[in-house]
mmCIF file of C-alpha atoms in Angstrom:
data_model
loop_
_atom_site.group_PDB
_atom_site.id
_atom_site.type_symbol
_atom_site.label_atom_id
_atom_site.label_comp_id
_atom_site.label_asym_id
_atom_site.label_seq_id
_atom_site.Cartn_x
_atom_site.Cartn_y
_atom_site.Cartn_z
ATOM 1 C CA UNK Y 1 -40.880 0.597 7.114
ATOM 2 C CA UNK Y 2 -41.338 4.328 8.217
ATOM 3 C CA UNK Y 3 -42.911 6.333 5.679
ATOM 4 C CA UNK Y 4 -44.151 10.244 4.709
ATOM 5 C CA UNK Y 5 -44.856 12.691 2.357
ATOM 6 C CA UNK Y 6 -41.287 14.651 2.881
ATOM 7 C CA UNK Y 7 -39.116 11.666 3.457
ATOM 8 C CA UNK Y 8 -38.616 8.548 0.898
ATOM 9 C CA UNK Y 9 -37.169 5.634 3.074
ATOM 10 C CA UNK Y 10 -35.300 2.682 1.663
ATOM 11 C CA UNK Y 11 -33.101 -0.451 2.910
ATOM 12 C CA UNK Y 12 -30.116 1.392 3.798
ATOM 13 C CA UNK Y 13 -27.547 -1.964 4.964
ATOM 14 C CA UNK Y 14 -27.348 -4.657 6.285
ATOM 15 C CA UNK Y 15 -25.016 -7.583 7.060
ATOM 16 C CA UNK Y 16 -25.098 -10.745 8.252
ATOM 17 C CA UNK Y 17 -21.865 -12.879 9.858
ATOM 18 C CA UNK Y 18 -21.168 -15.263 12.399
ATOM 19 C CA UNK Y 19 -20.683 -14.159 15.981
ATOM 20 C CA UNK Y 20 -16.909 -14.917 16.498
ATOM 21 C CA UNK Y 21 -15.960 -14.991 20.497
ATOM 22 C CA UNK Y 22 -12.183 -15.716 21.413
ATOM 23 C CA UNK Y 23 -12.108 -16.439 25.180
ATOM 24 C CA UNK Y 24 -8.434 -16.094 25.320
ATOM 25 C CA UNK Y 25 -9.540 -12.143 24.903
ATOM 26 C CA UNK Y 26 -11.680 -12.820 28.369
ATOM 27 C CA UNK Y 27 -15.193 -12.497 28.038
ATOM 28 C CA UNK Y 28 -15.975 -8.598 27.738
ATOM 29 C CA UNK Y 29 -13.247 -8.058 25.429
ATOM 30 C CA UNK Y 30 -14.549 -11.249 22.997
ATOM 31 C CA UNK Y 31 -18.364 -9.559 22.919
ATOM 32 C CA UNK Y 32 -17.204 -6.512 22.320
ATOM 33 C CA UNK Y 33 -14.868 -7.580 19.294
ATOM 34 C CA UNK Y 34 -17.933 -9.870 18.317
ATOM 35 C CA UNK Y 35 -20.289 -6.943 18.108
ATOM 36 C CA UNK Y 36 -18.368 -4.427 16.516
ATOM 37 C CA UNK Y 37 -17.016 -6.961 13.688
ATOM 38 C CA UNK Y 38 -20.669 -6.892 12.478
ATOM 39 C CA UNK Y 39 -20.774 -3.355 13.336
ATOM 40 C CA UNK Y 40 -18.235 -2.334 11.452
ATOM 41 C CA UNK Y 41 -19.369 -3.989 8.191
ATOM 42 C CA UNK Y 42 -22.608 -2.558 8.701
ATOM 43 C CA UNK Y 43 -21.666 1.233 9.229
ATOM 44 C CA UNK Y 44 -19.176 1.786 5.948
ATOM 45 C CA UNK Y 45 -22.271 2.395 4.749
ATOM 46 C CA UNK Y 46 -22.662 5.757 7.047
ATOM 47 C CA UNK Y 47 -25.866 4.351 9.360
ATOM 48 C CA UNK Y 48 -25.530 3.134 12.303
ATOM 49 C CA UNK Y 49 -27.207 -0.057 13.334
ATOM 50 C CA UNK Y 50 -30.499 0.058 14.398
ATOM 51 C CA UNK Y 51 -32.239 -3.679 14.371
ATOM 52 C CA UNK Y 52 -30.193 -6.728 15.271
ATOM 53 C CA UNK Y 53 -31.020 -10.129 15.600
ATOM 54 C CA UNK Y 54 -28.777 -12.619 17.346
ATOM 55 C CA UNK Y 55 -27.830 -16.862 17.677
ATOM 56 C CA UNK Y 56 -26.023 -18.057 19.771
ATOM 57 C CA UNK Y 57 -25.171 -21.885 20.050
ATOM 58 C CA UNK Y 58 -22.768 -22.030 22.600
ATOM 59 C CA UNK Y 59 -20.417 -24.855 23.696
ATOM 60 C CA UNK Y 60 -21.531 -27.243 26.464
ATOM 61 C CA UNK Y 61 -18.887 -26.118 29.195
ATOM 62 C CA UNK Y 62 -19.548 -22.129 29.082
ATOM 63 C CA UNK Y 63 -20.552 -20.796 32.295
ATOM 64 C CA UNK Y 64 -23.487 -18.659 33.040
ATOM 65 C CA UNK Y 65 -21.512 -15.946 34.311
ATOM 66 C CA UNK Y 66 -19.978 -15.656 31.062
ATOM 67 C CA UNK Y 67 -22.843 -15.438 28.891
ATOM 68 C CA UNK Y 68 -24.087 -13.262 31.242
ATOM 69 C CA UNK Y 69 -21.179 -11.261 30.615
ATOM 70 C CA UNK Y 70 -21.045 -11.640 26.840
ATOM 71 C CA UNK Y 71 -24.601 -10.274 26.650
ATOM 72 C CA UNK Y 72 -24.359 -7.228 29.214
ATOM 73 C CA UNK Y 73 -21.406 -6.330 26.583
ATOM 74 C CA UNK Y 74 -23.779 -7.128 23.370
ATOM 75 C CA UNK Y 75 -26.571 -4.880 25.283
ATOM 76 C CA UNK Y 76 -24.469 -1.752 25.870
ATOM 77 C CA UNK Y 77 -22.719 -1.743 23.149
ATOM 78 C CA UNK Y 78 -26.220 -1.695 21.351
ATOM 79 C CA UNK Y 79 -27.511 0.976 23.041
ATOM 80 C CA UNK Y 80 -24.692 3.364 22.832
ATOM 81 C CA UNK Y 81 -25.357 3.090 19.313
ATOM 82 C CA UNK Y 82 -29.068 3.181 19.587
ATOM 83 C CA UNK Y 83 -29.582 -0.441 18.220
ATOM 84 C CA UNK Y 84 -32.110 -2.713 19.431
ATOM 85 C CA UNK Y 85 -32.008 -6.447 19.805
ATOM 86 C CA UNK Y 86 -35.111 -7.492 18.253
ATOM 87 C CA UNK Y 87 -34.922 -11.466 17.903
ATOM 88 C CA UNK Y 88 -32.469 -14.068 19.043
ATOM 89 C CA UNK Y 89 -31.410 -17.338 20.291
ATOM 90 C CA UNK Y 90 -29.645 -18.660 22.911
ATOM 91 C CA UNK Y 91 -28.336 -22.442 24.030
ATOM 92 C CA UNK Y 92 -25.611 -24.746 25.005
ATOM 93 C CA UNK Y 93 -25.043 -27.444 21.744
ATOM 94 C CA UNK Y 94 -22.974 -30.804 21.495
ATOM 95 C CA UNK Y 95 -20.374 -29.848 18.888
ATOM 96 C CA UNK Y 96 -20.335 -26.565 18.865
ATOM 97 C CA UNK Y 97 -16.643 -24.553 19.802
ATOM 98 C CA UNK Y 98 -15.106 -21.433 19.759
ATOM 99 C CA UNK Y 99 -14.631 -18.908 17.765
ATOM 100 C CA UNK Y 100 -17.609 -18.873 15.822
ATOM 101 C CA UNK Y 101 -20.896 -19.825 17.814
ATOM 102 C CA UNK Y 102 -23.768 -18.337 16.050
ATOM 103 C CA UNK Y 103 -24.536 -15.691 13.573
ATOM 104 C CA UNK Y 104 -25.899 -12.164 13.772
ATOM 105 C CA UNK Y 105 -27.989 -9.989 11.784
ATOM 106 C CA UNK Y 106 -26.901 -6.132 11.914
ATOM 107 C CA UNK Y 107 -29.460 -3.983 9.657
ATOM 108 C CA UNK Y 108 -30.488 -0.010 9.416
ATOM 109 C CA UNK Y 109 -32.669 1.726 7.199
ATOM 110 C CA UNK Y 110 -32.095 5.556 5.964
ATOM 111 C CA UNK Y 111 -33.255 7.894 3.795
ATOM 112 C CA UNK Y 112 -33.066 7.691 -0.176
ATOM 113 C CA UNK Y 113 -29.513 8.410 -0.574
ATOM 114 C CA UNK Y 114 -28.454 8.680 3.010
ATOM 115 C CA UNK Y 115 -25.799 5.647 2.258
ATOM 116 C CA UNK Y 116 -23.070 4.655 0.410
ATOM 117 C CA UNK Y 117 -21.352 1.615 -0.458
ATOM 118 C CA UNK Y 118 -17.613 0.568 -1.350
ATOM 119 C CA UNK Y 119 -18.119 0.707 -4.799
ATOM 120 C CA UNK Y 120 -19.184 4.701 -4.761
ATOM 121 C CA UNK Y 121 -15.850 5.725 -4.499
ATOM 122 C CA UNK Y 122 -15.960 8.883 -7.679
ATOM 123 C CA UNK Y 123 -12.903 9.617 -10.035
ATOM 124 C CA UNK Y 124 -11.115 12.629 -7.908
ATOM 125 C CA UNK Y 125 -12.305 11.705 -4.614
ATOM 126 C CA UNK Y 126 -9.413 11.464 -2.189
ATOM 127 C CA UNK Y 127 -8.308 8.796 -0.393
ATOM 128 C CA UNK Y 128 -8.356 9.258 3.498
ATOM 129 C CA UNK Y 129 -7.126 6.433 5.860
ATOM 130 C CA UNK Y 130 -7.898 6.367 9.913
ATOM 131 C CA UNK Y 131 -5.680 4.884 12.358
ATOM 132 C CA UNK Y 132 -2.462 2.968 11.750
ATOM 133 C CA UNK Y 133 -1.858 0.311 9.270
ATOM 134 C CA UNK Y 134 -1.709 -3.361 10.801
ATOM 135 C CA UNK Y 135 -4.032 -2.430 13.372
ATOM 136 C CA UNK Y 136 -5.501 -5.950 14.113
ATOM 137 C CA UNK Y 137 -2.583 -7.983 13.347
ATOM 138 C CA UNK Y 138 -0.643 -5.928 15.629
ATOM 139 C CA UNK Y 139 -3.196 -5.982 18.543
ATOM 140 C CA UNK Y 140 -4.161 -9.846 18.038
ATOM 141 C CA UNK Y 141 -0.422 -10.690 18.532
ATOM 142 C CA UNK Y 142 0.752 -8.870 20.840
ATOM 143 C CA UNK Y 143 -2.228 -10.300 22.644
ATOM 144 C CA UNK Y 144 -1.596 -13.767 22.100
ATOM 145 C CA UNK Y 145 2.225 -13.800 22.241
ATOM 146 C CA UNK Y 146 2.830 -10.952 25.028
ATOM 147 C CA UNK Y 147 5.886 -13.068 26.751
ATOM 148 C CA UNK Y 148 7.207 -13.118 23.175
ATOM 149 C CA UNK Y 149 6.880 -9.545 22.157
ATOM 150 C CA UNK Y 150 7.619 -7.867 25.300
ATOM 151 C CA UNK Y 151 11.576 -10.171 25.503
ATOM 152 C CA UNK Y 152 12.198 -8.457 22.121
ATOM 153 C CA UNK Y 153 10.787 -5.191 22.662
ATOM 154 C CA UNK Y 154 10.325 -4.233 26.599
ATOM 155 C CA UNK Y 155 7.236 -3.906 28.586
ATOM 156 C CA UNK Y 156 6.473 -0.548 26.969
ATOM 157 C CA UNK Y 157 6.040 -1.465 23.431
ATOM 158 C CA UNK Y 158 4.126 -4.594 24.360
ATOM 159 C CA UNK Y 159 1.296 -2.398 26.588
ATOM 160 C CA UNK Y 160 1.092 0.211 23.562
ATOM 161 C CA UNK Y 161 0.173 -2.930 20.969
ATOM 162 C CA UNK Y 162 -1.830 -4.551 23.377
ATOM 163 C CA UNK Y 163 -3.625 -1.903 24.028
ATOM 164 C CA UNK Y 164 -4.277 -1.486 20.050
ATOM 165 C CA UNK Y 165 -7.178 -4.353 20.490
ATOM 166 C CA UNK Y 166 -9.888 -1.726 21.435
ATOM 167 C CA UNK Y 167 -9.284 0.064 18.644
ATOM 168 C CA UNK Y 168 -10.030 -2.546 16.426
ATOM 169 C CA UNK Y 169 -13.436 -1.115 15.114
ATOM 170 C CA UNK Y 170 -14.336 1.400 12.420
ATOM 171 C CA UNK Y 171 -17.864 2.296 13.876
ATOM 172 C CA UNK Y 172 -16.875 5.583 14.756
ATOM 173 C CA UNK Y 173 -14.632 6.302 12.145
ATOM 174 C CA UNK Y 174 -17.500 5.569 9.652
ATOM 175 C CA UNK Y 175 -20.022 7.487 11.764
ATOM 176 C CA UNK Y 176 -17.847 10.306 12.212
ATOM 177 C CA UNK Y 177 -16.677 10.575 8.621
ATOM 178 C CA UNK Y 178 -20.434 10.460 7.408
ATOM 179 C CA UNK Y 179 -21.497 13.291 9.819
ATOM 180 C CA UNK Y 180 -20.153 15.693 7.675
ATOM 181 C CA UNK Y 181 -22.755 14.352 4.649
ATOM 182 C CA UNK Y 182 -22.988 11.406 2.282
ATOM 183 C CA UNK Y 183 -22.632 11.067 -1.411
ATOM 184 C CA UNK Y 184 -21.957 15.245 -2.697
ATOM 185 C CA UNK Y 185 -22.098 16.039 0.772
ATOM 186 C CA UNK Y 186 -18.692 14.490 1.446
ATOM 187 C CA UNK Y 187 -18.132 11.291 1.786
ATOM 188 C CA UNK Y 188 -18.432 8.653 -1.339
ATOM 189 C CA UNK Y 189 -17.662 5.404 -0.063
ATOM 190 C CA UNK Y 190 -16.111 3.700 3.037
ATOM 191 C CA UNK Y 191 -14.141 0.301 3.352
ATOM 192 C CA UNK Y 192 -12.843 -1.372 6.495
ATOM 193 C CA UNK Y 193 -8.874 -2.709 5.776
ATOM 194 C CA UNK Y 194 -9.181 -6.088 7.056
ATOM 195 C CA UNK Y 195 -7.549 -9.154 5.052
ATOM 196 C CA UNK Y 196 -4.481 -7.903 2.752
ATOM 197 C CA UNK Y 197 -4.594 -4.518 4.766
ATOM 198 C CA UNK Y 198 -4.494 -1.219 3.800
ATOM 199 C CA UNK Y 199 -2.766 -1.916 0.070
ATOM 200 C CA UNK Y 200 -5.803 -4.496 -0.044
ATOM 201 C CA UNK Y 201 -8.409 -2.260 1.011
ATOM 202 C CA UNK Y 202 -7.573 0.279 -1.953
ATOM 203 C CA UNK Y 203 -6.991 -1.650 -4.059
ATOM 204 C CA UNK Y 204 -10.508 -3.481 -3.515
ATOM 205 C CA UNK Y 205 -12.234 0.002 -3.508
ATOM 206 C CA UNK Y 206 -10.684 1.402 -6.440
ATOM 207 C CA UNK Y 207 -11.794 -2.130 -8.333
ATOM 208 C CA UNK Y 208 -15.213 -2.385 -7.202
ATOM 209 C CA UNK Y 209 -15.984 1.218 -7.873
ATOM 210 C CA UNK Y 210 -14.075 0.968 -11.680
ATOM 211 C CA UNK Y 211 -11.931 3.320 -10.786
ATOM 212 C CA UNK Y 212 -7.988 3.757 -10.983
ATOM 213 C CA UNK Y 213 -6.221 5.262 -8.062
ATOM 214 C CA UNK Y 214 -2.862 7.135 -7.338
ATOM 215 C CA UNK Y 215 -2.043 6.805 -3.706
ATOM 216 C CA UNK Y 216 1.285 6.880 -1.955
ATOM 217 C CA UNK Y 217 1.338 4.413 0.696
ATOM 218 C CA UNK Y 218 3.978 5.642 2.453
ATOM 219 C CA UNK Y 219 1.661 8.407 3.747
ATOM 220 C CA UNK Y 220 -0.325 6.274 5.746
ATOM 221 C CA UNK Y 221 0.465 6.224 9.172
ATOM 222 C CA UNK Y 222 2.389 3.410 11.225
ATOM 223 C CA UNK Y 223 1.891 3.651 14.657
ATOM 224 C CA UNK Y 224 5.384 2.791 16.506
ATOM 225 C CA UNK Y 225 4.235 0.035 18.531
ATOM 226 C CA UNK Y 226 2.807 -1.563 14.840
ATOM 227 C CA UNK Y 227 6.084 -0.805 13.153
ATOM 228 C CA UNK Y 228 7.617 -2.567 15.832
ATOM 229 C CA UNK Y 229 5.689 -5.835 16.518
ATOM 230 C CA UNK Y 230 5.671 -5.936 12.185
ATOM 231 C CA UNK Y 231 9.609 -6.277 12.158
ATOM 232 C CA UNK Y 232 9.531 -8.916 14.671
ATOM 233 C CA UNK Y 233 6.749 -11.126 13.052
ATOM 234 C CA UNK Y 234 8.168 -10.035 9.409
ATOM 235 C CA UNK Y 235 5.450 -8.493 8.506
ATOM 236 C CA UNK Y 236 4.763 -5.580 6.040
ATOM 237 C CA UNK Y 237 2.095 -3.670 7.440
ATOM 238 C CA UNK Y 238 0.825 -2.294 4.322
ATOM 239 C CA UNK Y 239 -0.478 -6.127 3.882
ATOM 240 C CA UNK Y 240 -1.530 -7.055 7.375
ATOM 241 C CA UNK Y 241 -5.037 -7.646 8.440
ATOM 242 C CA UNK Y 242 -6.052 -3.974 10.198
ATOM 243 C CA UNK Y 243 -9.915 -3.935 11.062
ATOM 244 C CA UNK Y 244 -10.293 -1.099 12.879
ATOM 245 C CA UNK Y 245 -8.686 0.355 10.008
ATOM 246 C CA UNK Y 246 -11.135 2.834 7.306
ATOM 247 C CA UNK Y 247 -10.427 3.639 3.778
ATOM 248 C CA UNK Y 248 -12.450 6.605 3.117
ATOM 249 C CA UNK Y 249 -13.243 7.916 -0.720
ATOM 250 C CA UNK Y 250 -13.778 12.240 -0.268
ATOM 251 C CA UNK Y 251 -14.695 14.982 -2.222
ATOM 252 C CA UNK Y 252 -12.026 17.148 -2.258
ATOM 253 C CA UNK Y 253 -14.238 19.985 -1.056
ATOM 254 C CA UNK Y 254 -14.677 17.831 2.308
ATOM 255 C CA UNK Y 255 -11.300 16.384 3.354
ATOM 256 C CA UNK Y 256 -10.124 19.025 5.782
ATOM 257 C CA UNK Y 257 -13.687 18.919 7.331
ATOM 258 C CA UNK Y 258 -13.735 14.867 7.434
ATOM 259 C CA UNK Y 259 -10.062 15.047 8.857
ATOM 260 C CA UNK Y 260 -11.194 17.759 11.500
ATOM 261 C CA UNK Y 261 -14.117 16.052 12.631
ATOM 262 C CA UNK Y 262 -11.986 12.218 13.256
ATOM 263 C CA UNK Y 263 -9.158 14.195 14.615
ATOM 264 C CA UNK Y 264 -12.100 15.524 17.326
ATOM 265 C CA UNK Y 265 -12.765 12.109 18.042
ATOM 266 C CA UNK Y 266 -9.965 11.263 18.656
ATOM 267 C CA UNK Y 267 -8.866 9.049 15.264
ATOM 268 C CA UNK Y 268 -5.992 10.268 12.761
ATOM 269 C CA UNK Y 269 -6.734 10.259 9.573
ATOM 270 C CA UNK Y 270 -4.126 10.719 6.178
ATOM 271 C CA UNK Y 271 -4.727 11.419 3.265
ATOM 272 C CA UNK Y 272 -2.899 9.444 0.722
ATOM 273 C CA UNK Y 273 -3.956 10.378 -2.651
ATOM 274 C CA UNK Y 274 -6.694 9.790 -4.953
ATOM 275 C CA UNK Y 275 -9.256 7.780 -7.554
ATOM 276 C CA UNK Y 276 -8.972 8.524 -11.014
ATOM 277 C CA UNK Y 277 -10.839 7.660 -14.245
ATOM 278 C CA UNK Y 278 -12.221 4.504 -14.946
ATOM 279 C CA UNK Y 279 -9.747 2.046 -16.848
ATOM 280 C CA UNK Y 280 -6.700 4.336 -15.240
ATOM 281 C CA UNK Y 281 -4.595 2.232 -13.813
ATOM 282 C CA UNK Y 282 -3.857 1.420 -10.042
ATOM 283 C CA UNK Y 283 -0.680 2.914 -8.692
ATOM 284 C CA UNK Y 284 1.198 3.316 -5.523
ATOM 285 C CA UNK Y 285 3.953 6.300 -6.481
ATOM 286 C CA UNK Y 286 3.392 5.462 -9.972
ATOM 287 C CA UNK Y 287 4.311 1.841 -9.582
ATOM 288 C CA UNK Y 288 1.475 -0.614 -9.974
ATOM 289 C CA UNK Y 289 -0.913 -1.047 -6.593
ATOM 290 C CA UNK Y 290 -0.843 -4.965 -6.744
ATOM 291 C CA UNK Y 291 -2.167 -6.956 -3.346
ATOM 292 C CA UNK Y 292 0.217 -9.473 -1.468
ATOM 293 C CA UNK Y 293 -0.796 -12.576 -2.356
ATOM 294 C CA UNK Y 294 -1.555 -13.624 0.733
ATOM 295 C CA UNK Y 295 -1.532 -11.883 3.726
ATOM 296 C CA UNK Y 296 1.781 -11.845 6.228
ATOM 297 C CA UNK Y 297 -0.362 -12.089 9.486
ATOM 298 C CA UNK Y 298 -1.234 -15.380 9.056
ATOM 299 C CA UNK Y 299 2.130 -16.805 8.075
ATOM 300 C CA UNK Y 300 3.077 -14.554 11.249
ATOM 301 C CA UNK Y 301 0.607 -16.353 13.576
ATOM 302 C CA UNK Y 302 1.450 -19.856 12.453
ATOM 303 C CA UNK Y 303 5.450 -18.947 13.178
ATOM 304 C CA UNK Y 304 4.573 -17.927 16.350
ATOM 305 C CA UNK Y 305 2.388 -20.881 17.636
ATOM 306 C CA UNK Y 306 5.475 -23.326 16.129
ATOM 307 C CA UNK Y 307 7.752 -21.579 18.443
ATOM 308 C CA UNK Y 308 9.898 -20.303 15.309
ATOM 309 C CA UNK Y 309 9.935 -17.081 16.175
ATOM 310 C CA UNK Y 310 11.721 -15.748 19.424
#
């Protein structure tokens, strides 16, 4: 581990998960998702990955042109972010199947200080969120079930959702929200809205950082397409599964700058309220913030693959 007299390193993040490919995504879109699934969890922290270590154990009947494709996706997708595969694995095993065929190590290391976890989050910090709520469940269905989506809503709607799937990272949110600093320079804690969705994500924050929080939901943003696809499928999008989706905890100072510097990037962001004092209670416009207890996308899914919804 890098050391000096002016800088004190530590162990900034890591994560470790399995390396989920869907080949019904075709191969470059299935790496990509793989990678930034791990990426994602790695960079709420505000560092970007910088040491990864991969296994794959790969079915029997993949081609070589497709791992050759998987990897060509892993590699540039490392190096725009300035990661480097260090150690790995590769083979074909009896008994192995898609989606999850291996595991991956993501890690970084930063300066004393130069991270943050979800449990940072600081009574009076505001609440941003980036995107549009049901991000993944929005882009895996429309995906899966295009004939479906586009009879009910036209070819138009159907490209927009589709098109949602390569948005379904929060690397660059997280990077981008942590440029502007970490801890009193801005930005407190970070949390990707994956299963329950954005009221989830929150929620979760606002517990593991023994806070309370007043939010109004109906701030964040629904993106058309999402508010579409969601009445079809039944779905509330404040519950559905959205990676690609950040929950960001600000100091008030910062917002405007951490709003300027996504909106630059290209990502909206809301803000939708904020934490309070620990054993405050957890409130959506003053009515208790409770999770769904389960989440709709998956209920959704199952409807959909039974042919029950047309």
């Amino acid at each position: 581990m890098p050391s000096d007299r002016r800088t004190e390193w530590t162990s900034a993040s890591s994560t470790t998960d399995p390396i989920y490919i869907v080949p019904q995504y075709g191969w470059e879109r299935a790496a990509w998702f793989a990678f930034h699934i791990l990426a994602s969890d790695l960079t709420t922290s505000g560092v970007a990955p910088q040491y990864i270590t991969m296994d794959w154990n790969l079915p029997m009947d993949i081609e070589d042109d497709q791992i050759e494709t998987m990897l060509q996706v892993i590699d540039r997708e490392s190096k725009k972010y300035g990661a480097a595969i260090v150690t790995g694995h590769t083979g074909r095993y009896e008994g192995c199947a898609y989606p999850m065929v291996g595991g991956a190590t993501f890690l970084a290391i930063a300066p004393k200080d130069g991270w943050v976890t979800a449990n940072m989050a600081r009574p009076g910090n505001h609440v941003l969120v980036t995107k549009t709520a049901a991000l993944e469940a929005t882009a895996i269905l429309s995906n899966t079930f295009p004939d479906l989506i586009e009879r009910t809503l036209g070819a138009e709607v159907t490209e927009r959702a589709r098109a949602l799937f390569d948005s379904m990272s929060t690397v660059d949110d997280a990077l981008s929200a942590a440029s502007i600093g970490l801890r009193r320079g801005g930005v407190w804690a970070m949390h990707d809205a994956t299963e329950g969705g954005v009221r989830n994500a929150v929620w979760e924050m606002a517990q593991a950082s023994g806070l309370g929080v007043d939010v109004n939901l109906a701030r964040v943003h629904v993106d058309p397409a999402v508010a579409a696809v969601s009445k079809v499928f039944g779905m509330d999008p404040l519950d559905a599964i959205s990676e690609g989706t950040l929950v960001i905890a600000v100091e008030p100072d910062a917002v405007s700058d951490v709003i300027a510097r996504l909106k630059k990037e290209g990502m909206l962001a809301e803000d939708i309220g904020h934490f309070t004092k620990r054993g405050q209670a957890c409130r959506d416009q003053g009515r208790p913030l409770k999770p769904a207890d389960r989440d709709p996308f998956w209920v959704a899914f199952s409807r959909a693959l039974a042919g029950e919804i047309s």
